[in-house]
mmCIF file of C-alpha atoms in Angstrom:
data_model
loop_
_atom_site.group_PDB
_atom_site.id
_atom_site.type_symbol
_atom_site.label_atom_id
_atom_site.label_comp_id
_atom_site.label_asym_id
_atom_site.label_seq_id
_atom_site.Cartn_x
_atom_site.Cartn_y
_atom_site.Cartn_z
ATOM 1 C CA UNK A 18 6.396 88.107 42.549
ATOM 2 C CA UNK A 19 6.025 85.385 40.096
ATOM 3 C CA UNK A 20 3.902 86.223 36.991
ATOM 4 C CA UNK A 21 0.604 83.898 36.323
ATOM 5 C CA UNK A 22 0.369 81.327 33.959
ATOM 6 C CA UNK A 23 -1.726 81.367 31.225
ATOM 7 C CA UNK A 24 -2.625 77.735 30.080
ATOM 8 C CA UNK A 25 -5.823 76.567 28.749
ATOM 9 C CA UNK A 26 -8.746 74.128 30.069
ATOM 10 C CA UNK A 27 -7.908 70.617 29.322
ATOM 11 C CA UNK A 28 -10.567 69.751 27.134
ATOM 12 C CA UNK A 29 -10.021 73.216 25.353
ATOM 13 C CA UNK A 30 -6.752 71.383 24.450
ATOM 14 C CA UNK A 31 -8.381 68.596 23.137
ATOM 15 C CA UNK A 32 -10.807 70.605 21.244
ATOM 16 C CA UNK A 33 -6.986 72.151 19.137
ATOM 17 C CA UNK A 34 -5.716 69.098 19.160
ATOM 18 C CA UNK A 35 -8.724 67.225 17.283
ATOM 19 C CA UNK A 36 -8.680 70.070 14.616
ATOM 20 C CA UNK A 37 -5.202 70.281 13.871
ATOM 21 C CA UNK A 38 -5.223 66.716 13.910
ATOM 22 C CA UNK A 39 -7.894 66.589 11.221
ATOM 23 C CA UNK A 40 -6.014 69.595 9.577
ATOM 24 C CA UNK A 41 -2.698 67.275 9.313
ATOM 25 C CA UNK A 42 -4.542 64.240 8.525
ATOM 26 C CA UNK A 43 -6.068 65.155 5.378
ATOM 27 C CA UNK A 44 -4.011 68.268 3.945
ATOM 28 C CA UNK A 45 -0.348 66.474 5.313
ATOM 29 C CA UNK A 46 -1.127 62.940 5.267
ATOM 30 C CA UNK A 47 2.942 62.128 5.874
ATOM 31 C CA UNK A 48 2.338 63.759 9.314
ATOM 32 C CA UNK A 49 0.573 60.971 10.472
ATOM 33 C CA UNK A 50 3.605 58.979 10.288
ATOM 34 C CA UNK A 51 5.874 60.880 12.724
ATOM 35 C CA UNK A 52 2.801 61.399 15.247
ATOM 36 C CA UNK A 53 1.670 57.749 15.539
ATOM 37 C CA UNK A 54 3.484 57.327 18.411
ATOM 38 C CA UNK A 55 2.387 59.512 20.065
ATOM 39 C CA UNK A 56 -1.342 58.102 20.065
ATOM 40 C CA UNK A 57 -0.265 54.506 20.587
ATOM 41 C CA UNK A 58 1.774 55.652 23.886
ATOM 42 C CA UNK A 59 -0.891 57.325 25.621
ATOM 43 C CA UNK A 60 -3.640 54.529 24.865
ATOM 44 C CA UNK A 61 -1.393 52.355 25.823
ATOM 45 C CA UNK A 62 -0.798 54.446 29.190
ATOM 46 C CA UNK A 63 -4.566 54.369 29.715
ATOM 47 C CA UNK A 64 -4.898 50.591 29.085
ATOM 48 C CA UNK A 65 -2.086 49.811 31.263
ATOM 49 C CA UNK A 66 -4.085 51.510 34.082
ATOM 50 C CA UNK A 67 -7.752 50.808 33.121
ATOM 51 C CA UNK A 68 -7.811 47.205 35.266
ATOM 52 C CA UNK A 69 -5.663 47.860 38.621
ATOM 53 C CA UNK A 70 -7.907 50.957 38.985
ATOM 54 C CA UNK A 71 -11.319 49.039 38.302
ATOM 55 C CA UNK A 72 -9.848 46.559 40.940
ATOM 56 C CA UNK A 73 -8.798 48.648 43.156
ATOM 57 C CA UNK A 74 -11.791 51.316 43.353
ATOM 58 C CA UNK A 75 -14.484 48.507 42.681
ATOM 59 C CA UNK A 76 -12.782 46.652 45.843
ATOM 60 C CA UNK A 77 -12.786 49.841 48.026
ATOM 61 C CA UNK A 78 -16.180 51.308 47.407
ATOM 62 C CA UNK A 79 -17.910 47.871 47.643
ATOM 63 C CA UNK A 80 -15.844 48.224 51.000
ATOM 64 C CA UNK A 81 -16.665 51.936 51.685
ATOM 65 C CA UNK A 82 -20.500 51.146 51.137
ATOM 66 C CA UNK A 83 -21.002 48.820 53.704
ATOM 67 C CA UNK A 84 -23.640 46.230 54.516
ATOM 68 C CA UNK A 85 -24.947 44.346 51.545
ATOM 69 C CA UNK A 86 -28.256 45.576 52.151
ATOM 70 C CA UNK A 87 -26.457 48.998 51.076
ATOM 71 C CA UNK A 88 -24.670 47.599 48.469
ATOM 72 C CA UNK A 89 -27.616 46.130 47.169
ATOM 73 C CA UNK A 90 -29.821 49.260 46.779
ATOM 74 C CA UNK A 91 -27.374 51.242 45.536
ATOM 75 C CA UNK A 92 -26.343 48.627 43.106
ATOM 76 C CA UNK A 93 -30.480 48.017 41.977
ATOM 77 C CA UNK A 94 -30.605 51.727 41.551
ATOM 78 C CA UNK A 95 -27.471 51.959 39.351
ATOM 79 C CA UNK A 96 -28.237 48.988 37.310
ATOM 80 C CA UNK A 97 -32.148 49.872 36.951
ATOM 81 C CA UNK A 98 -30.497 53.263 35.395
ATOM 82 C CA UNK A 99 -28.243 51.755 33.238
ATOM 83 C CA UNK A 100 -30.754 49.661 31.491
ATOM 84 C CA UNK A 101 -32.973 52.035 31.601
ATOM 85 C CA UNK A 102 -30.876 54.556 29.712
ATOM 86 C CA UNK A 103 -29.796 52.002 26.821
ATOM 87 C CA UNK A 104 -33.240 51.002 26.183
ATOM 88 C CA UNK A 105 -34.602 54.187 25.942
ATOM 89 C CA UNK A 106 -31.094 54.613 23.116
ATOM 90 C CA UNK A 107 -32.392 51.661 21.606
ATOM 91 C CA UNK A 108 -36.159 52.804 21.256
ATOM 92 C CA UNK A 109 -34.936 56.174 20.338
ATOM 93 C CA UNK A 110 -32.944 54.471 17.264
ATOM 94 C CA UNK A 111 -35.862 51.911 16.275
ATOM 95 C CA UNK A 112 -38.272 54.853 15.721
ATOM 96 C CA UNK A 113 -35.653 56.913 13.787
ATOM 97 C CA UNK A 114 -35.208 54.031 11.418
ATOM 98 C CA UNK A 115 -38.285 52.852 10.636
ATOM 99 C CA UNK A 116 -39.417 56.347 9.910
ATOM 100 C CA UNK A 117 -36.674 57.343 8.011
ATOM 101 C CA UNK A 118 -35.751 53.835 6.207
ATOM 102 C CA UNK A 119 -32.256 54.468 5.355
ATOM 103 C CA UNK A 120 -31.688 51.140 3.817
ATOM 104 C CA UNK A 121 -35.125 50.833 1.171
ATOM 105 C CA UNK A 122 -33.851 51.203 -2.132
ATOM 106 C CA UNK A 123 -30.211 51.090 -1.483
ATOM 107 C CA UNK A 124 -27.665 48.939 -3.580
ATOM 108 C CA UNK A 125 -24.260 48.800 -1.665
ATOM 109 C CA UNK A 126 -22.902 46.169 -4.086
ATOM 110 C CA UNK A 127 -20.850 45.203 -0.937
ATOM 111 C CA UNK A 128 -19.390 41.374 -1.895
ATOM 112 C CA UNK A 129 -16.484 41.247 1.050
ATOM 113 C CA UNK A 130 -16.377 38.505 3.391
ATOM 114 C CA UNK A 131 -15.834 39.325 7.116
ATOM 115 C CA UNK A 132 -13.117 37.305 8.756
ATOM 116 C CA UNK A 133 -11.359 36.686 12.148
ATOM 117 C CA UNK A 134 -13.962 38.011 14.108
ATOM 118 C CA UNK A 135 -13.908 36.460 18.290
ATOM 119 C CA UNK A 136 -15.860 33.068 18.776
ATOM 120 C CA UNK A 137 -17.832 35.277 21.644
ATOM 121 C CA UNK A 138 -20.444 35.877 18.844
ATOM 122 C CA UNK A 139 -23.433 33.749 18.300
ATOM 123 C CA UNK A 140 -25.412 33.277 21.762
ATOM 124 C CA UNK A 141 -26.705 35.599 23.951
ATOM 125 C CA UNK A 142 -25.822 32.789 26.956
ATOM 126 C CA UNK A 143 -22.529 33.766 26.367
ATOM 127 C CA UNK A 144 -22.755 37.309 27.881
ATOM 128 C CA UNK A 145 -23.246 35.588 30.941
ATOM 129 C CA UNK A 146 -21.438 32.935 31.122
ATOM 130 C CA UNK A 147 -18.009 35.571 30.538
ATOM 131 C CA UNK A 148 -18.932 37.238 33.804
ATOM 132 C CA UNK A 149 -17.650 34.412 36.167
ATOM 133 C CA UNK A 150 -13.634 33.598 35.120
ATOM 134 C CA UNK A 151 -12.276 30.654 34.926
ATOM 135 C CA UNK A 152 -9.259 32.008 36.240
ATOM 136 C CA UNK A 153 -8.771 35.611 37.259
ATOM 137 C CA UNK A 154 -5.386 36.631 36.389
ATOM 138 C CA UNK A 155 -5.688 35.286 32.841
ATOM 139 C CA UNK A 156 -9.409 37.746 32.349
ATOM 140 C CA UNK A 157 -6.724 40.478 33.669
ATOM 141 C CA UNK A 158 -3.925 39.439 31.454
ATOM 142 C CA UNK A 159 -6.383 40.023 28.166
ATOM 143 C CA UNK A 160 -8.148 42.849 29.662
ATOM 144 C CA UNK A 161 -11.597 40.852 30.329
ATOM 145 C CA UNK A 162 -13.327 43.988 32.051
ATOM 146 C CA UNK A 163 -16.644 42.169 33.135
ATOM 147 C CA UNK A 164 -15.074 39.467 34.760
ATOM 148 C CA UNK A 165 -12.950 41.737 36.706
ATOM 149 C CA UNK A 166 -15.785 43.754 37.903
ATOM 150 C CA UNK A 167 -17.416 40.674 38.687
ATOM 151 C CA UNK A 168 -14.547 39.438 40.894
ATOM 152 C CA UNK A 169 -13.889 42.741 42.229
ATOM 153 C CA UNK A 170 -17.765 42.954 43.494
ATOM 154 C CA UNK A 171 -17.173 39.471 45.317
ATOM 155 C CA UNK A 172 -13.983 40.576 46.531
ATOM 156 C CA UNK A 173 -14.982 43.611 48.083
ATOM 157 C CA UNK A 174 -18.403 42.461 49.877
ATOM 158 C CA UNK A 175 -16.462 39.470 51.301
ATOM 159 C CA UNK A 176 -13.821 41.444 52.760
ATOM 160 C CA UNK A 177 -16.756 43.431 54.665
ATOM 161 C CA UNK A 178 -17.678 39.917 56.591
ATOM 162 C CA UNK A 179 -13.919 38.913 57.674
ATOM 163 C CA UNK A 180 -12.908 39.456 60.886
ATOM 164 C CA UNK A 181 -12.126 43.120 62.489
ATOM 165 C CA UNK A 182 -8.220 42.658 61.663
ATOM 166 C CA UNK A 183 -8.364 41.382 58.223
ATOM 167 C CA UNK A 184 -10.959 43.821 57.516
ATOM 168 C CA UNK A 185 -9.432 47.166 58.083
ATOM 169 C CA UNK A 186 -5.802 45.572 56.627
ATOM 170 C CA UNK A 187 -7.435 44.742 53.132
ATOM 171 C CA UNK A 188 -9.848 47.990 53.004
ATOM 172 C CA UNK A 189 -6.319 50.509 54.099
ATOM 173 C CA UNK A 190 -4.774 48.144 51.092
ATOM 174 C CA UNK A 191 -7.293 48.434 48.740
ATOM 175 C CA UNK A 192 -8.057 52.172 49.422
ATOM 176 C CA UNK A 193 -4.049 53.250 48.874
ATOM 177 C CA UNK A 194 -3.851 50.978 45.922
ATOM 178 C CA UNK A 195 -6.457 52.845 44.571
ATOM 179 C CA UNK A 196 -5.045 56.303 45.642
ATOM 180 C CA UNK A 197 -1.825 55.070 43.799
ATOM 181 C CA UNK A 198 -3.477 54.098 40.867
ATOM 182 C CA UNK A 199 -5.524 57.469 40.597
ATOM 183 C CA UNK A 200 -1.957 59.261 40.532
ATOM 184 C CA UNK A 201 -0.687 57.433 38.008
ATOM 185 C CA UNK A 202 -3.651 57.920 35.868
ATOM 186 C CA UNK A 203 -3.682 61.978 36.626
ATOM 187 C CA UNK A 204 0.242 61.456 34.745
ATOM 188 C CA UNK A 205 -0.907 60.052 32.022
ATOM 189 C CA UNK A 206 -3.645 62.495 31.372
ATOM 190 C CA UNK A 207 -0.952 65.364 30.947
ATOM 191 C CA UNK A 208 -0.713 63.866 27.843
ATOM 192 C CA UNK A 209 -3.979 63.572 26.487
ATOM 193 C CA UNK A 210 -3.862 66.700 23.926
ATOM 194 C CA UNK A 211 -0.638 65.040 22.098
ATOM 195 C CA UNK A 212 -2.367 61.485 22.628
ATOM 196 C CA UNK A 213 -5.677 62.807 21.075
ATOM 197 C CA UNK A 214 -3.543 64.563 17.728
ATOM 198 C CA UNK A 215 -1.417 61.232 17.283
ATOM 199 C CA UNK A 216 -5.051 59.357 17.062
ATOM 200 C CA UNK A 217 -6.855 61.803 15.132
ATOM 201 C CA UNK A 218 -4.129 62.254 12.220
ATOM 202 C CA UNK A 219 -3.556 58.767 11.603
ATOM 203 C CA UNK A 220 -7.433 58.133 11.743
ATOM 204 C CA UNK A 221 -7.585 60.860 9.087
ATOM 205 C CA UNK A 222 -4.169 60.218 7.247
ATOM 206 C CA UNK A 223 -5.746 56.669 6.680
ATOM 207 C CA UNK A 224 -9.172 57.828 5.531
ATOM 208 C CA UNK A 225 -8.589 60.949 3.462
ATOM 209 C CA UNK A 226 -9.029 59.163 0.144
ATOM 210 C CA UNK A 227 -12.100 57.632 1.393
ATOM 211 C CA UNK A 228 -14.225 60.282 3.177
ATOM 212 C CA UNK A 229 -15.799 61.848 0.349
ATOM 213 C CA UNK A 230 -16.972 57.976 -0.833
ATOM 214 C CA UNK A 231 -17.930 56.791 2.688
ATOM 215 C CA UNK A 232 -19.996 59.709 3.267
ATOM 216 C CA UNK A 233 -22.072 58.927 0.095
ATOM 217 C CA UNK A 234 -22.690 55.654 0.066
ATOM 218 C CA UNK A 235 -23.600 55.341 3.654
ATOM 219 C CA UNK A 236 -24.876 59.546 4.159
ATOM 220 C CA UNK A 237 -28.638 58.440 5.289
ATOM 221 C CA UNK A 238 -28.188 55.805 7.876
ATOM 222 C CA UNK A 239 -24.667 57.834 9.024
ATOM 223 C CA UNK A 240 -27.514 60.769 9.406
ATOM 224 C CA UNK A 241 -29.660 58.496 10.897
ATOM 225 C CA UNK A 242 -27.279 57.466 13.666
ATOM 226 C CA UNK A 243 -26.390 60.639 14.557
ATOM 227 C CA UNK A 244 -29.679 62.069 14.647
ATOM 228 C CA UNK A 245 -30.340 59.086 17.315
ATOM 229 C CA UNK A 246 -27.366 59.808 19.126
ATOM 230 C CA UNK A 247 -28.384 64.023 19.100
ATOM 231 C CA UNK A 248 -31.663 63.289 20.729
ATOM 232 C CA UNK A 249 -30.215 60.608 23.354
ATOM 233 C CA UNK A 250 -27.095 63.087 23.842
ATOM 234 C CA UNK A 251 -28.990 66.191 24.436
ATOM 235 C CA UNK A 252 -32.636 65.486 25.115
ATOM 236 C CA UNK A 253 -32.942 62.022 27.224
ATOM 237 C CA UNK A 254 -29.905 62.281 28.957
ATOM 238 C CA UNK A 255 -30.022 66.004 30.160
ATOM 239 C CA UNK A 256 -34.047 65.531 31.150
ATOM 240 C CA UNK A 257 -32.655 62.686 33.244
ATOM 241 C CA UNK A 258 -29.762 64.151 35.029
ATOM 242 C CA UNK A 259 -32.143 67.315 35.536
ATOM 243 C CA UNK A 260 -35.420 65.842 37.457
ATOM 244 C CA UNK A 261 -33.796 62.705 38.356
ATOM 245 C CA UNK A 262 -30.025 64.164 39.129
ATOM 246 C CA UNK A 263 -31.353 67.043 40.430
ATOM 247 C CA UNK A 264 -28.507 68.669 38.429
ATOM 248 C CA UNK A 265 -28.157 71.222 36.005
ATOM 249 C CA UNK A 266 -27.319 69.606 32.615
ATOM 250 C CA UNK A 267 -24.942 72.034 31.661
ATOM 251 C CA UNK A 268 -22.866 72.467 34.016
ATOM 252 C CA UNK A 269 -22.328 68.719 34.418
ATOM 253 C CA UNK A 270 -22.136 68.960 30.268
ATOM 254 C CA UNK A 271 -19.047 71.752 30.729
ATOM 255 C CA UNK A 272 -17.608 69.021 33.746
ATOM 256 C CA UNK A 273 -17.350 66.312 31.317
ATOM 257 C CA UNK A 274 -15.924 67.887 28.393
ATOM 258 C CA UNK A 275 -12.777 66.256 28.677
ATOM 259 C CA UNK A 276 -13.864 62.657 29.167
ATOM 260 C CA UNK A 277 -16.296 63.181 26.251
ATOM 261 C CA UNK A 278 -13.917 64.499 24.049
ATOM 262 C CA UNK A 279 -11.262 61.773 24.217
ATOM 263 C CA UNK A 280 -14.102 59.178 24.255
ATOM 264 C CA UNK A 281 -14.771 60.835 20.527
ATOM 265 C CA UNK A 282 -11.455 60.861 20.007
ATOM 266 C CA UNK A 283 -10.462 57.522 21.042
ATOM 267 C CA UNK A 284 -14.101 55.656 20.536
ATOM 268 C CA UNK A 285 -13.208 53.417 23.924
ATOM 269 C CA UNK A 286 -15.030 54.370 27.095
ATOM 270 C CA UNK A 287 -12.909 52.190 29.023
ATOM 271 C CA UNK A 288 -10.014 54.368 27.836
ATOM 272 C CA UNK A 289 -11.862 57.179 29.172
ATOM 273 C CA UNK A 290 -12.564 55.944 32.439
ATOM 274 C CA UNK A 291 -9.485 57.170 34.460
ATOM 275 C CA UNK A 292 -11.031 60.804 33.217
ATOM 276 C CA UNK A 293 -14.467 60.258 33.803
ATOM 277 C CA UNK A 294 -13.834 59.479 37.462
ATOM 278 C CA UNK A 295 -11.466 62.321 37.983
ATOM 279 C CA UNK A 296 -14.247 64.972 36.527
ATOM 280 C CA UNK A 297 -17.394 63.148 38.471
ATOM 281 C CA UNK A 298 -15.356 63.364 41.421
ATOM 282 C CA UNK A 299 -13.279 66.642 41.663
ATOM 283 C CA UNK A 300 -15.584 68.616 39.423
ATOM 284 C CA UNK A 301 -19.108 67.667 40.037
ATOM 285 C CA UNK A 302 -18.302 66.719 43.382
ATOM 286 C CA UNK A 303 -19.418 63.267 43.599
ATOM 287 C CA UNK A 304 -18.509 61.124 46.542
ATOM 288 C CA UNK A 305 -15.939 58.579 45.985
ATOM 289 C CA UNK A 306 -17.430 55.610 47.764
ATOM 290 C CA UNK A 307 -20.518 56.201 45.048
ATOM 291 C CA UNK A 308 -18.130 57.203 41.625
ATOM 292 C CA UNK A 309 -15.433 54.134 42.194
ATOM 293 C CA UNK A 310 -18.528 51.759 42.269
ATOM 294 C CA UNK A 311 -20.639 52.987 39.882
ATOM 295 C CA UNK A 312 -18.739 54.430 37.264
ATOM 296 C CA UNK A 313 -16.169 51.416 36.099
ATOM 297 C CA UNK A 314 -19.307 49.265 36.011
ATOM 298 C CA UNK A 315 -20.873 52.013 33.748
ATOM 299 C CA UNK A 316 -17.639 52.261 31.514
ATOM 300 C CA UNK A 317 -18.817 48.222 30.857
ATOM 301 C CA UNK A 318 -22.076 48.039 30.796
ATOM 302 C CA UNK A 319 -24.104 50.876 30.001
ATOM 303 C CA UNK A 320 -23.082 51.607 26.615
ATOM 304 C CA UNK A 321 -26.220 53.422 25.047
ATOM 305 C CA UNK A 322 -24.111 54.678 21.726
ATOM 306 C CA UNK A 323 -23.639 50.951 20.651
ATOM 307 C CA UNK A 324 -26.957 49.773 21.888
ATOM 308 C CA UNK A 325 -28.664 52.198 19.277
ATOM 309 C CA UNK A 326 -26.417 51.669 16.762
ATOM 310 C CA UNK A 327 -26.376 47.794 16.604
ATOM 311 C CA UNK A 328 -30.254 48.266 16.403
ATOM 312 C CA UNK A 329 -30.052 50.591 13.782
ATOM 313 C CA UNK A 330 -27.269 48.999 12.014
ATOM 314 C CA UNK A 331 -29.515 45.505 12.118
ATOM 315 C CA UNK A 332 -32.434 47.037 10.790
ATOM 316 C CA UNK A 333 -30.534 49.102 8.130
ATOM 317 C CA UNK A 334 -28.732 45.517 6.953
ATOM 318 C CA UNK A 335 -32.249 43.951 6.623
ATOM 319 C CA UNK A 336 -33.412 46.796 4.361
ATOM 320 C CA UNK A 337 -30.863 46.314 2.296
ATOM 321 C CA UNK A 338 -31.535 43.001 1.539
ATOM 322 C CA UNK A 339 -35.017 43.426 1.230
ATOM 323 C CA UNK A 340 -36.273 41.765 4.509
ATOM 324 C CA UNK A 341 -38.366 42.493 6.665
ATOM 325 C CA UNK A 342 -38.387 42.250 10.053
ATOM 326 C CA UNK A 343 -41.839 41.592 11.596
ATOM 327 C CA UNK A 344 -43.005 43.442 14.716
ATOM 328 C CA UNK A 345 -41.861 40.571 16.845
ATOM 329 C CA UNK A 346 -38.386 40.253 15.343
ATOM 330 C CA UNK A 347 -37.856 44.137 16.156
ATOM 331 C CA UNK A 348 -38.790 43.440 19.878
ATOM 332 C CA UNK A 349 -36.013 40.488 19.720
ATOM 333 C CA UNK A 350 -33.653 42.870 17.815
ATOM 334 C CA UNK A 351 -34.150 45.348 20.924
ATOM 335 C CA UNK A 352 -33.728 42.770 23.595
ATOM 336 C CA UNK A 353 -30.569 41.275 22.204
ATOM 337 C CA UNK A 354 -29.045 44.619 21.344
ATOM 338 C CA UNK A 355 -29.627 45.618 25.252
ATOM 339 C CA UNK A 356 -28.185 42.231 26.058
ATOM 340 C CA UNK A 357 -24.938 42.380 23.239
ATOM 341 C CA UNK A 358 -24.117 46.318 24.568
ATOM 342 C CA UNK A 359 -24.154 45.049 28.766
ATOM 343 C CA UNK A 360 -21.257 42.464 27.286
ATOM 344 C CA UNK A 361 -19.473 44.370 24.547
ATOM 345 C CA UNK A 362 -16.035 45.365 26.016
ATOM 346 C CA UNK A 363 -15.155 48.965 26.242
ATOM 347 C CA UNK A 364 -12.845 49.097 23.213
ATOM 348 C CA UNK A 365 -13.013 50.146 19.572
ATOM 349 C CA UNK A 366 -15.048 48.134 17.128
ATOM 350 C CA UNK A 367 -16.192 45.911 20.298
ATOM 351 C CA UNK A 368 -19.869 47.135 18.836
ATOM 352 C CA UNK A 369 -18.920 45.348 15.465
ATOM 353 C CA UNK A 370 -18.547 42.008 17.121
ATOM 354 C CA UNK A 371 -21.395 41.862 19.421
ATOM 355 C CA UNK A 372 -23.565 43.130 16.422
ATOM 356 C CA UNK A 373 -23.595 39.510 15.216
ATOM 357 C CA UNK A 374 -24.871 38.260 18.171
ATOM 358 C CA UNK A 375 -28.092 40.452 17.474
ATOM 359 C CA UNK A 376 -28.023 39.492 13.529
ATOM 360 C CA UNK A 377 -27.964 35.447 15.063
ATOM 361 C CA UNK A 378 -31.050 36.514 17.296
ATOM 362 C CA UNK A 379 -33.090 37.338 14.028
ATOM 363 C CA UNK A 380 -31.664 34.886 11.719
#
């Protein structure tokens, strides 16, 4: 009779692997140089799988749902949520900083120009006008996640009013594509513990000179942020999934410890996806035909983190410069950093660049 094995929880792993990567980051900054790899293979893993799975599960639970009269109350209810959650983020963050002010009185003495940032910045229009591709296989090629969905959505309604034949061939397709995909992303997530200590010593390796500066200069709005992010992360968010969920926030908290973790780690919730979506489904026990819809839309949409943090970040830059923004200009600062989080791509530092889309807004 064999003996059992003893192995830890996945995100337990995670949870090592983020402190020894901090460990080797900042007391064995050489380290980082033999454990790059390491990160840069599994994100690249993830990001190799992150668009034939959207396709694919977009395209079979558009299928799986039905009717478009289904399709279109489920999707009203998801996308009413969504908003609703990063507005409520943004409110939460405009109240922290006008009440805490992190930016009266501070001299940053910052005199570098920012360069090379995308030409998607500037209009608010432009959000839009990136969900319909000019051509799909190029949005693929760079990894164009709203246009994708977009297509997918299309896709997946219109092979619902084919003919009987066509139908069941492209939903069977679709649906094993999608069950091919999901195996190949349960591979790569073996790796995640040695993916998440590659990331987190180089991060550190990079910065351990700096931290001790950073953290000055920039300690009150940094506080600021976080004490947004607290209340969204563990007040809003649990009241929702408890009276509108009907779940218990804890238990769905424990569920998605490993999704949350490597999003820390790896600050891309499109990188996450593939781990979201096999928690939702095999831990909280969410249908498929609702998680494959609902959840790669979410990964691209509903990012509340950057939507308070762009409108903190805004209202922290006027500060510092001494202007100040009139009631009005705080209501376009909202609206535009709702708008710039629905199109900022699911990828580190996407926040940065949408940012001046809401700085444009406001002059």
């Amino acid at each position: 009779m064999s003996k059992p094995r003893l192995s830890l929880p996945l995100h337990y792993q995670i949870l090592i692997m983020l402190l020894a990567g901090g460990f080797f980051g900042y007391y064995f900054t050489p380290a980082a140089t033999y454990t790059n790899w390491m990160g840069d293979l599994f994100l690249r893993g993830l990001k190799m799988v992150i668009i034939p799975l959207i396709l694919s599960s977009i395209i079979s639970g558009v299928t799986s749902i039905g009717s478009g009269k289904n399709l279109g109350r489920i999707g009203l209810k998801t996308m009413t949520y969504y908003i609703s959650t990063s507005l409520m983020a943004i409110l939460t963050g405009l109240a922290l900083v006008n009440m805490i002010k992190p930016g009266v009185g501070i001299h940053l003495g910052f005199s570098d120009t920012v360069s090379e940032l995308p030409a998607t910045s500037g209009k608010v229009s432009d959000i839009f006008m990136r969900l319909v591709p000019e051509n799909i296989i190029d949005a693929m090629a760079k990894g164009e996640v709203l246009p994708v969905i977009f297509f997918a959505i299309l896709c997946g309604f219109f092979i619902t009013q084919v003919s009987d034949g066509y139908r069941a061939q492209l939903t069977s397709f679709f649906e094993g594509l999608f069950e091919v995909m999901m195996k190949i992303t349960m591979f790569v997530i073996r790796f995640t513990p040695l993916g998440i200590l590659g990331i987190v010593t180089r991060a550190v390796a990079d910065n351990a000179d700096k931290l001790g500066n950073i953290a000055g200069s920039m300690a009150i709005y940094m506080v600021t942020v976080f004490l947004g992010l607290l209340f969204h992360g563990t007040v809003t968010l649990p009241l929702l999934i408890r009276f509108v969920g009907k779940a218990n926030p804890l238990k769905h908290l424990r569920n998605m410890a490993t999704p949350l973790l490597t999003a820390f780690s790896t600050a891309s919730s499109s990188a996450t996806l593939p781990l979201t979506m096999e928690a939702v489904e095999n831990k909280s026990g969410v249908s498929n035909k609702i998680s494959s819809f609902t959840l790669p839309l979410g990964a691209t949409i509903n990012m509340d983190g950057t939507a308070l943090y762009e409108c903190v970040a805004v209202i922290f830059i006027s500060q510092v410069y001494g202007i100040e923004l009139t009631t009005l200009q705080q209501v376009v600062v909202v609206i535009t950093a709702l708008l710039a989080s629905i199109g900022a791509a699911g990828i580190p530092m996407a926040g940065l660049v949408m940012m001046t889309v809401v700085l444009t807004a406001v002059n």
